Amino acid sequence: MSKTIVLTGYGGYDKLKVEQRPIPVPGRGQVVVNVKASGVNFAELMCRQGTYDRTPKVPAVLGLECSGVVTEIGEGVKTLQKGQRVVVASDFGLWTEYALISEENCFPIPDAMTFEEAAALLVNYVTAHMMLFDFGNLRPGKSVLVHMAAGGVGIAATQLCKTVDNVTVFGTASASKHEAIRKNGVTHPIDYRTKDYAEEVRRISPKGVDIVLDPLNGPDAVKGYALLKPMGKIIHYGAANAVSGPNRSLWSLGKLYFSIRNYSPLFMLGDNKGACGYHLGHLVQEPQIFRPVIEELCKMYTSGQIKPVIDSVWGYEDVGSAMARMHDRQNVGKVVITPNKESLRTSV
């Protein structure tokens, strides 16, 4: 049997139940992966509340990413073999002990990479890499504002910025996390709880920044656009401002919606600025787009340029506590869950 986390309804942590389900059988072009570790993302938090744009119908199995070992291979599979260590991307369904995956959504990982690190690699580092280098065109001498710099994408983005010469990183996080994000490469930590981050950026860099990575949306999207230098870009990739607690908040959703900026192409002509949107969930069915990125990230890991930071590892039974850690903005790095391990908090 396959231990599985099932979303039984929309709401609080009690909507997540652990069940035993039959181990799937692979069809043509499919493999079964024995899942060792899975990442927890804001997408899953929003799914539980019923606010995510791709929320599956309940009962549902969440999980956008996992790492594990290939145990069964279906007919026609050519690039994978039993016993191979892989990281997996899927349109949910990976919070289970044995996952059924298409061959093209599995990616080999380096021998030295742990399963926890692999579970922290895919969503966070692919997102950060594509935003910085595909949309942002990051080059030497540029400056970047990274919101939630102690989170999974924030840490990934900061590490990737360090691979380019003379990049200045402004990172927002609560004061207790400043030492950690500074060690990770943030040049200027900013306590968003006690200071206006836009004013702090302007104090240090009066002209603003070249790139803003925006996972917050709402009023922070407007502030981020205003912080851009000429030829700068803001890349929106989330709506964390909509997640204010364990249950859905209509007030937070409404506030977010009515504070969103509507970009006018005419005004943007004069601004000489760009606005982009990134959503890895909408690319999962086209893995050929991000496969080269994963291959590049694995090379960067092997060479020591990047290293995923694991905040904590939790058993399936404690997935609610794992989510609460993210809801409360307590994590420094990736929150990971695993089917066969009692919760082990390993916060840095």
Tab-separated table of C-alpha atoms in Angstrom:
chain	number	residue	atom	x	y	z
A	1	MET	CA	0.000	0.000	0.000
A	2	SER	CA	1.011	3.620	-0.521
A	3	LYS	CA	0.776	6.078	2.370
A	4	THR	CA	-0.926	9.184	0.950
A	5	ILE	CA	-1.933	12.657	2.151
A	6	VAL	CA	-5.455	13.401	0.932
A	7	LEU	CA	-7.087	16.829	0.820
A	8	THR	CA	-10.671	16.055	1.851
A	9	GLY	CA	-12.066	19.595	1.648
A	10	TYR	CA	-11.083	23.257	1.672
A	11	GLY	CA	-10.220	24.974	4.919
A	12	GLY	CA	-7.856	24.398	7.843
A	13	TYR	CA	-5.212	21.791	8.563
A	14	ASP	CA	-7.865	19.257	9.556
A	15	LYS	CA	-8.786	18.898	5.876
A	16	LEU	CA	-5.610	16.872	5.291
A	17	LYS	CA	-5.867	13.161	6.104
A	18	VAL	CA	-3.336	10.320	5.789
A	19	GLU	CA	-4.733	7.278	3.983
A	20	GLN	CA	-3.432	3.999	2.591
A	21	ARG	CA	-4.025	3.622	-1.144
A	22	PRO	CA	-3.085	0.877	-3.628
A	23	ILE	CA	0.344	1.143	-5.253
A	24	PRO	CA	-0.248	2.267	-8.866
A	25	VAL	CA	0.713	0.241	-11.929
A	26	PRO	CA	2.578	2.107	-14.692
A	27	GLY	CA	1.074	2.371	-18.160
A	28	ARG	CA	2.878	3.118	-21.378
A	29	GLY	CA	5.441	5.898	-20.936
A	30	GLN	CA	4.968	5.922	-17.160
A	31	VAL	CA	7.042	4.950	-14.121
A	32	VAL	CA	6.344	4.417	-10.436
A	33	VAL	CA	8.560	6.378	-8.060
A	34	ASN	CA	9.024	5.437	-4.406
A	35	VAL	CA	8.849	8.930	-2.940
A	36	LYS	CA	11.471	9.752	-0.317
A	37	ALA	CA	10.846	13.483	0.136
A	38	SER	CA	8.448	16.167	-1.115
A	39	GLY	CA	8.528	19.931	-0.971
A	40	VAL	CA	5.822	22.086	0.584
A	41	ASN	CA	5.004	25.227	-1.407
A	42	PHE	CA	2.621	28.162	-1.091
A	43	ALA	CA	0.663	26.590	-3.934
A	44	GLU	CA	-0.317	23.700	-1.649
A	45	LEU	CA	-1.199	26.110	1.158
A	46	MET	CA	-3.509	27.980	-1.189
A	47	CYS	CA	-4.990	24.726	-2.536
A	48	ARG	CA	-5.930	23.698	0.977
A	49	GLN	CA	-7.766	26.997	1.360
A	50	GLY	CA	-9.352	26.664	-2.088
A	51	THR	CA	-7.767	29.879	-3.413
A	52	TYR	CA	-5.170	28.529	-5.865
A	53	ASP	CA	-5.894	29.041	-9.561
A	54	ARG	CA	-5.287	25.326	-10.258
A	55	THR	CA	-6.893	23.908	-7.120
A	56	PRO	CA	-7.929	20.288	-7.815
A	57	LYS	CA	-11.361	18.965	-6.936
A	58	VAL	CA	-11.510	17.119	-3.619
A	59	PRO	CA	-10.695	14.523	-2.597
A	60	ALA	CA	-7.277	15.240	-4.051
A	61	VAL	CA	-3.604	14.489	-3.555
A	62	LEU	CA	-1.421	17.587	-3.532
A	63	GLY	CA	2.312	17.808	-4.170
A	64	LEU	CA	4.026	19.538	-7.086
A	65	GLU	CA	7.504	18.102	-6.557
A	66	CYS	CA	9.202	15.111	-4.998
A	67	SER	CA	12.352	13.030	-5.093
A	68	GLY	CA	12.719	9.288	-4.911
A	69	VAL	CA	13.679	6.045	-6.619
A	70	VAL	CA	12.159	4.516	-9.739
A	71	THR	CA	10.665	1.136	-8.751
A	72	GLU	CA	8.541	0.137	-11.783
A	73	ILE	CA	8.797	0.973	-15.476
A	74	GLY	CA	5.979	0.913	-18.017
A	75	GLU	CA	6.146	-0.110	-21.641
A	76	GLY	CA	8.016	2.267	-23.920
A	77	VAL	CA	10.098	3.973	-21.230
A	78	LYS	CA	13.597	4.517	-22.649
A	79	THR	CA	15.421	7.066	-20.493
A	80	LEU	CA	14.869	5.660	-16.990
A	81	GLN	CA	15.624	2.396	-15.237
A	82	LYS	CA	14.722	0.719	-11.953
A	83	GLY	CA	16.719	1.990	-9.017
A	84	GLN	CA	17.417	5.377	-10.597
A	85	ARG	CA	17.323	8.403	-8.279
A	86	VAL	CA	15.131	11.179	-9.674
A	87	VAL	CA	13.422	14.438	-8.941
A	88	VAL	CA	9.860	14.787	-10.218
A	89	ALA	CA	7.565	17.609	-11.332
A	90	SER	CA	3.825	17.071	-11.627
A	91	ASP	CA	0.512	18.883	-11.681
A	92	PHE	CA	-0.076	17.644	-8.105
A	93	GLY	CA	-0.395	14.034	-6.931
A	94	LEU	CA	3.071	13.645	-5.365
A	95	TRP	CA	2.278	13.633	-1.640
A	96	THR	CA	2.177	9.865	-1.692
A	97	GLU	CA	4.610	7.041	-0.976
A	98	TYR	CA	4.384	5.602	-4.498
A	99	ALA	CA	3.693	8.078	-7.292
A	100	LEU	CA	2.709	7.381	-10.893
A	101	ILE	CA	4.634	9.734	-13.185
A	102	SER	CA	5.178	10.200	-16.903
A	103	GLU	CA	8.728	9.507	-18.019
A	104	GLU	CA	9.246	13.037	-19.296
A	105	ASN	CA	8.492	14.554	-15.877
A	106	CYS	CA	11.331	12.664	-14.137
A	107	PHE	CA	14.837	14.086	-14.012
A	108	PRO	CA	17.990	12.266	-12.793
A	109	ILE	CA	19.811	13.821	-9.835
A	110	PRO	CA	23.512	13.770	-8.873
A	111	ASP	CA	24.674	10.940	-6.614
A	112	ALA	CA	25.820	13.410	-3.952
A	113	MET	CA	22.451	15.169	-3.736
A	114	THR	CA	20.267	14.040	-0.836
A	115	PHE	CA	16.586	13.337	-1.378
A	116	GLU	CA	15.713	16.297	0.866
A	117	GLU	CA	17.920	18.595	-1.215
A	118	ALA	CA	16.383	17.277	-4.423
A	119	ALA	CA	12.883	17.954	-3.065
A	120	ALA	CA	14.003	21.520	-2.384
A	121	LEU	CA	15.550	21.990	-5.829
A	122	LEU	CA	12.860	21.731	-8.433
A	123	VAL	CA	10.148	24.311	-7.771
A	124	ASN	CA	12.328	26.844	-5.937
A	125	TYR	CA	15.467	26.800	-8.038
A	126	VAL	CA	13.786	26.376	-11.422
A	127	THR	CA	11.495	29.291	-10.563
A	128	ALA	CA	14.377	31.493	-9.394
A	129	HIS	CA	16.618	30.580	-12.340
A	130	MET	CA	14.019	31.219	-15.039
A	131	MET	CA	12.925	34.501	-13.462
A	132	LEU	CA	16.448	35.849	-13.051
A	133	PHE	CA	18.013	34.681	-16.292
A	134	ASP	CA	15.147	34.222	-18.772
A	135	PHE	CA	12.927	37.129	-17.766
A	136	GLY	CA	15.353	39.272	-15.758
A	137	ASN	CA	18.409	38.893	-18.020
A	138	LEU	CA	20.608	39.159	-14.919
A	139	ARG	CA	24.088	40.437	-15.742
A	140	PRO	CA	27.143	41.671	-13.781
A	141	GLY	CA	26.661	44.902	-11.883
A	142	LYS	CA	22.866	44.649	-11.566
A	143	SER	CA	20.729	44.900	-8.433
A	144	VAL	CA	17.872	42.641	-7.315
A	145	LEU	CA	15.136	42.933	-4.678
A	146	VAL	CA	14.246	39.508	-3.292
A	147	HIS	CA	11.125	39.368	-1.135
A	148	MET	CA	10.843	36.597	1.471
A	149	ALA	CA	14.603	36.121	1.170
A	150	ALA	CA	14.622	33.390	3.846
A	151	GLY	CA	12.082	31.244	1.990
A	152	GLY	CA	12.777	28.546	-0.563
A	153	VAL	CA	12.663	30.715	-3.679
A	154	GLY	CA	14.346	33.581	-1.842
A	155	ILE	CA	17.342	31.484	-0.850
A	156	ALA	CA	17.532	29.963	-4.337
A	157	ALA	CA	17.444	33.399	-5.974
A	158	THR	CA	20.127	34.760	-3.663
A	159	GLN	CA	22.454	31.834	-4.352
A	160	LEU	CA	21.935	32.208	-8.090
A	161	CYS	CA	22.652	35.934	-7.899
A	162	LYS	CA	26.022	35.058	-6.349
A	163	THR	CA	26.960	33.157	-9.526
A	164	VAL	CA	27.054	36.493	-11.383
A	165	ASP	CA	29.766	39.069	-10.629
A	166	ASN	CA	28.993	42.169	-8.602
A	167	VAL	CA	25.246	41.681	-8.136
A	168	THR	CA	23.699	43.611	-5.235
A	169	VAL	CA	20.877	41.774	-3.447
A	170	PHE	CA	18.301	43.494	-1.260
A	171	GLY	CA	16.416	40.887	0.770
A	172	THR	CA	13.337	41.274	2.963
A	173	ALA	CA	12.927	39.079	6.046
A	174	SER	CA	12.182	39.459	9.738
A	175	ALA	CA	15.155	40.614	11.813
A	176	SER	CA	15.712	37.172	13.374
A	177	LYS	CA	16.535	35.791	9.903
A	178	HIS	CA	19.003	38.471	8.830
A	179	GLU	CA	22.117	36.589	9.856
A	180	ALA	CA	20.999	33.540	7.864
A	181	ILE	CA	20.148	35.460	4.686
A	182	ARG	CA	23.316	37.524	4.932
A	183	LYS	CA	25.364	34.312	5.069
A	184	ASN	CA	23.447	33.128	2.022
A	185	GLY	CA	24.502	36.207	0.065
A	186	VAL	CA	22.010	39.019	0.723
A	187	THR	CA	23.906	42.312	0.571
A	188	HIS	CA	21.300	44.444	2.335
A	189	PRO	CA	18.820	42.634	4.654
A	190	ILE	CA	15.658	44.641	5.352
A	191	ASP	CA	13.218	43.983	8.197
A	192	TYR	CA	9.878	44.409	6.437
A	193	ARG	CA	8.027	44.263	9.764
A	194	THR	CA	9.593	47.429	11.186
A	195	LYS	CA	10.699	49.355	8.098
A	196	ASP	CA	9.278	50.357	4.752
A	197	TYR	CA	11.414	48.256	2.421
A	198	ALA	CA	10.882	50.662	-0.489
A	199	GLU	CA	12.249	53.550	1.567
A	200	GLU	CA	15.206	51.427	2.665
A	201	VAL	CA	16.034	50.474	-0.913
A	202	ARG	CA	15.818	54.129	-1.981
A	203	ARG	CA	18.024	55.186	0.943
A	204	ILE	CA	20.784	52.825	-0.201
A	205	SER	CA	20.135	52.982	-3.951
A	206	PRO	CA	18.260	56.219	-4.788
A	207	LYS	CA	17.590	55.109	-8.375
A	208	GLY	CA	16.058	51.806	-7.265
A	209	VAL	CA	16.867	48.313	-8.531
A	210	ASP	CA	17.096	46.493	-11.848
A	211	ILE	CA	15.008	43.431	-10.956
A	212	VAL	CA	12.198	42.849	-8.444
A	213	LEU	CA	11.067	39.301	-7.699
A	214	ASP	CA	7.512	39.630	-6.389
A	215	PRO	CA	5.800	36.669	-4.662
A	216	LEU	CA	3.471	38.969	-2.687
A	217	ASN	CA	1.309	40.786	-5.252
A	218	GLY	CA	-1.321	43.353	-4.348
A	219	PRO	CA	0.066	46.674	-3.038
A	220	ASP	CA	3.598	45.256	-3.039
A	221	ALA	CA	3.362	44.748	-6.788
A	222	VAL	CA	2.712	48.464	-7.177
A	223	LYS	CA	5.590	49.387	-4.847
A	224	GLY	CA	7.902	46.994	-6.656
A	225	TYR	CA	7.168	48.498	-10.078
A	226	ALA	CA	7.848	51.978	-8.701
A	227	LEU	CA	11.259	50.791	-7.420
A	228	LEU	CA	12.485	49.772	-10.856
A	229	LYS	CA	15.250	51.670	-12.590
A	230	PRO	CA	14.808	52.482	-16.280
A	231	MET	CA	15.001	49.194	-18.223
A	232	GLY	CA	14.187	47.325	-15.031
A	233	LYS	CA	11.794	44.382	-14.736
A	234	ILE	CA	9.416	43.142	-12.076
A	235	ILE	CA	8.563	39.441	-12.191
A	236	HIS	CA	5.363	38.430	-10.386
A	237	TYR	CA	5.277	34.787	-9.336
A	238	GLY	CA	2.821	34.428	-6.489
A	239	ALA	CA	0.199	35.949	-4.224
A	240	ALA	CA	1.479	35.294	-0.706
A	241	ASN	CA	-0.456	38.309	0.557
A	242	ALA	CA	-3.609	36.249	0.018
A	243	VAL	CA	-2.419	33.622	2.529
A	244	SER	CA	-2.943	35.186	5.944
A	245	GLY	CA	-3.654	32.144	8.113
A	246	PRO	CA	-4.814	28.540	8.124
A	247	ASN	CA	-8.236	29.380	6.669
A	248	ARG	CA	-9.247	31.403	3.626
A	249	SER	CA	-9.646	35.127	4.282
A	250	LEU	CA	-12.095	36.879	1.979
A	251	TRP	CA	-10.821	40.182	3.338
A	252	SER	CA	-7.233	39.357	2.288
A	253	LEU	CA	-8.393	38.192	-1.130
A	254	GLY	CA	-10.479	41.312	-1.696
A	255	LYS	CA	-7.734	43.623	-0.505
A	256	LEU	CA	-5.279	41.886	-2.831
A	257	TYR	CA	-7.583	42.057	-5.844
A	258	PHE	CA	-8.503	45.721	-5.537
A	259	SER	CA	-4.913	46.846	-4.962
A	260	ILE	CA	-3.494	45.127	-8.058
A	261	ARG	CA	-2.069	47.458	-10.662
A	262	ASN	CA	-3.446	47.263	-14.185
A	263	TYR	CA	-0.482	47.826	-16.466
A	264	SER	CA	-1.098	50.146	-19.397
A	265	PRO	CA	1.125	49.577	-22.442
A	266	LEU	CA	0.945	53.304	-23.206
A	267	PHE	CA	2.257	54.320	-19.790
A	268	MET	CA	4.878	51.552	-19.837
A	269	LEU	CA	6.310	53.043	-23.028
A	270	GLY	CA	7.314	56.148	-21.129
A	271	ASP	CA	8.380	54.255	-18.010
A	272	ASN	CA	10.912	52.091	-19.870
A	273	LYS	CA	10.077	49.245	-17.493
A	274	GLY	CA	8.869	45.689	-17.922
A	275	ALA	CA	6.429	43.488	-16.013
A	276	CYS	CA	6.425	39.690	-16.311
A	277	GLY	CA	4.436	36.834	-14.812
A	278	TYR	CA	5.867	33.410	-13.995
A	279	HIS	CA	3.937	30.292	-12.967
A	280	LEU	CA	5.772	26.953	-13.050
A	281	GLY	CA	2.482	25.133	-12.483
A	282	HIS	CA	1.387	26.156	-15.981
A	283	LEU	CA	4.602	24.748	-17.476
A	284	VAL	CA	4.482	21.275	-15.915
A	285	GLN	CA	2.861	19.795	-19.014
A	286	GLU	CA	5.725	21.150	-21.118
A	287	PRO	CA	8.799	19.789	-19.309
A	288	GLN	CA	10.984	20.355	-22.353
A	289	ILE	CA	10.910	24.059	-21.459
A	290	PHE	CA	12.504	23.630	-18.030
A	291	ARG	CA	14.459	20.365	-18.462
A	292	PRO	CA	17.610	22.281	-19.553
A	293	VAL	CA	17.273	24.425	-16.423
A	294	ILE	CA	17.198	21.361	-14.147
A	295	GLU	CA	20.223	19.941	-15.922
A	296	GLU	CA	22.071	23.228	-15.440
A	297	LEU	CA	21.064	23.396	-11.757
A	298	CYS	CA	22.374	19.866	-11.173
A	299	LYS	CA	25.715	20.918	-12.661
A	300	MET	CA	25.757	23.992	-10.433
A	301	TYR	CA	25.042	21.801	-7.400
A	302	THR	CA	27.873	19.418	-8.283
A	303	SER	CA	30.299	22.318	-8.728
A	304	GLY	CA	29.283	23.803	-5.351
A	305	GLN	CA	27.696	26.973	-6.745
A	306	ILE	CA	24.314	26.234	-5.180
A	307	LYS	CA	23.142	24.161	-2.228
A	308	PRO	CA	19.486	23.920	-1.163
A	309	VAL	CA	18.841	24.908	2.436
A	310	ILE	CA	16.474	22.620	4.342
A	311	ASP	CA	14.500	24.325	7.090
A	312	SER	CA	12.793	21.249	8.500
A	313	VAL	CA	11.635	17.725	7.674
A	314	TRP	CA	8.223	16.432	8.772
A	315	GLY	CA	6.382	13.151	8.574
A	316	TYR	CA	3.138	12.917	6.598
A	317	GLU	CA	1.154	12.821	9.832
A	318	ASP	CA	2.451	16.288	10.709
A	319	VAL	CA	1.833	17.987	7.375
A	320	GLY	CA	-0.386	20.527	9.151
A	321	SER	CA	2.505	21.606	11.361
A	322	ALA	CA	4.739	21.831	8.300
A	323	MET	CA	2.210	24.113	6.618
A	324	ALA	CA	1.766	26.195	9.769
A	325	ARG	CA	5.507	26.848	9.818
A	326	MET	CA	5.190	28.435	6.388
A	327	HIS	CA	1.928	30.247	7.181
A	328	ASP	CA	3.622	31.864	10.178
A	329	ARG	CA	6.724	32.800	8.127
A	330	GLN	CA	8.967	30.859	10.513
A	331	ASN	CA	10.963	28.884	7.968
A	332	VAL	CA	14.488	29.618	6.768
A	333	GLY	CA	14.776	27.486	3.649
A	334	LYS	CA	12.642	24.642	2.359
A	335	VAL	CA	10.000	22.813	4.371
A	336	VAL	CA	10.047	19.131	3.399
A	337	ILE	CA	7.715	16.215	4.166
A	338	THR	CA	8.503	12.515	3.957
A	339	PRO	CA	6.251	9.430	4.192
A	340	ASN	CA	8.403	7.234	6.414
A	341	LYS	CA	9.983	9.407	9.042
A	342	GLU	CA	8.811	10.936	12.271
A	343	SER	CA	8.938	14.721	12.235
A	344	LEU	CA	12.444	16.038	12.718
A	345	ARG	CA	12.740	19.798	12.964
A	346	THR	CA	16.111	20.824	11.575
A	347	SER	CA	15.767	24.588	11.254
A	348	VAL	CA	19.002	26.447	10.520
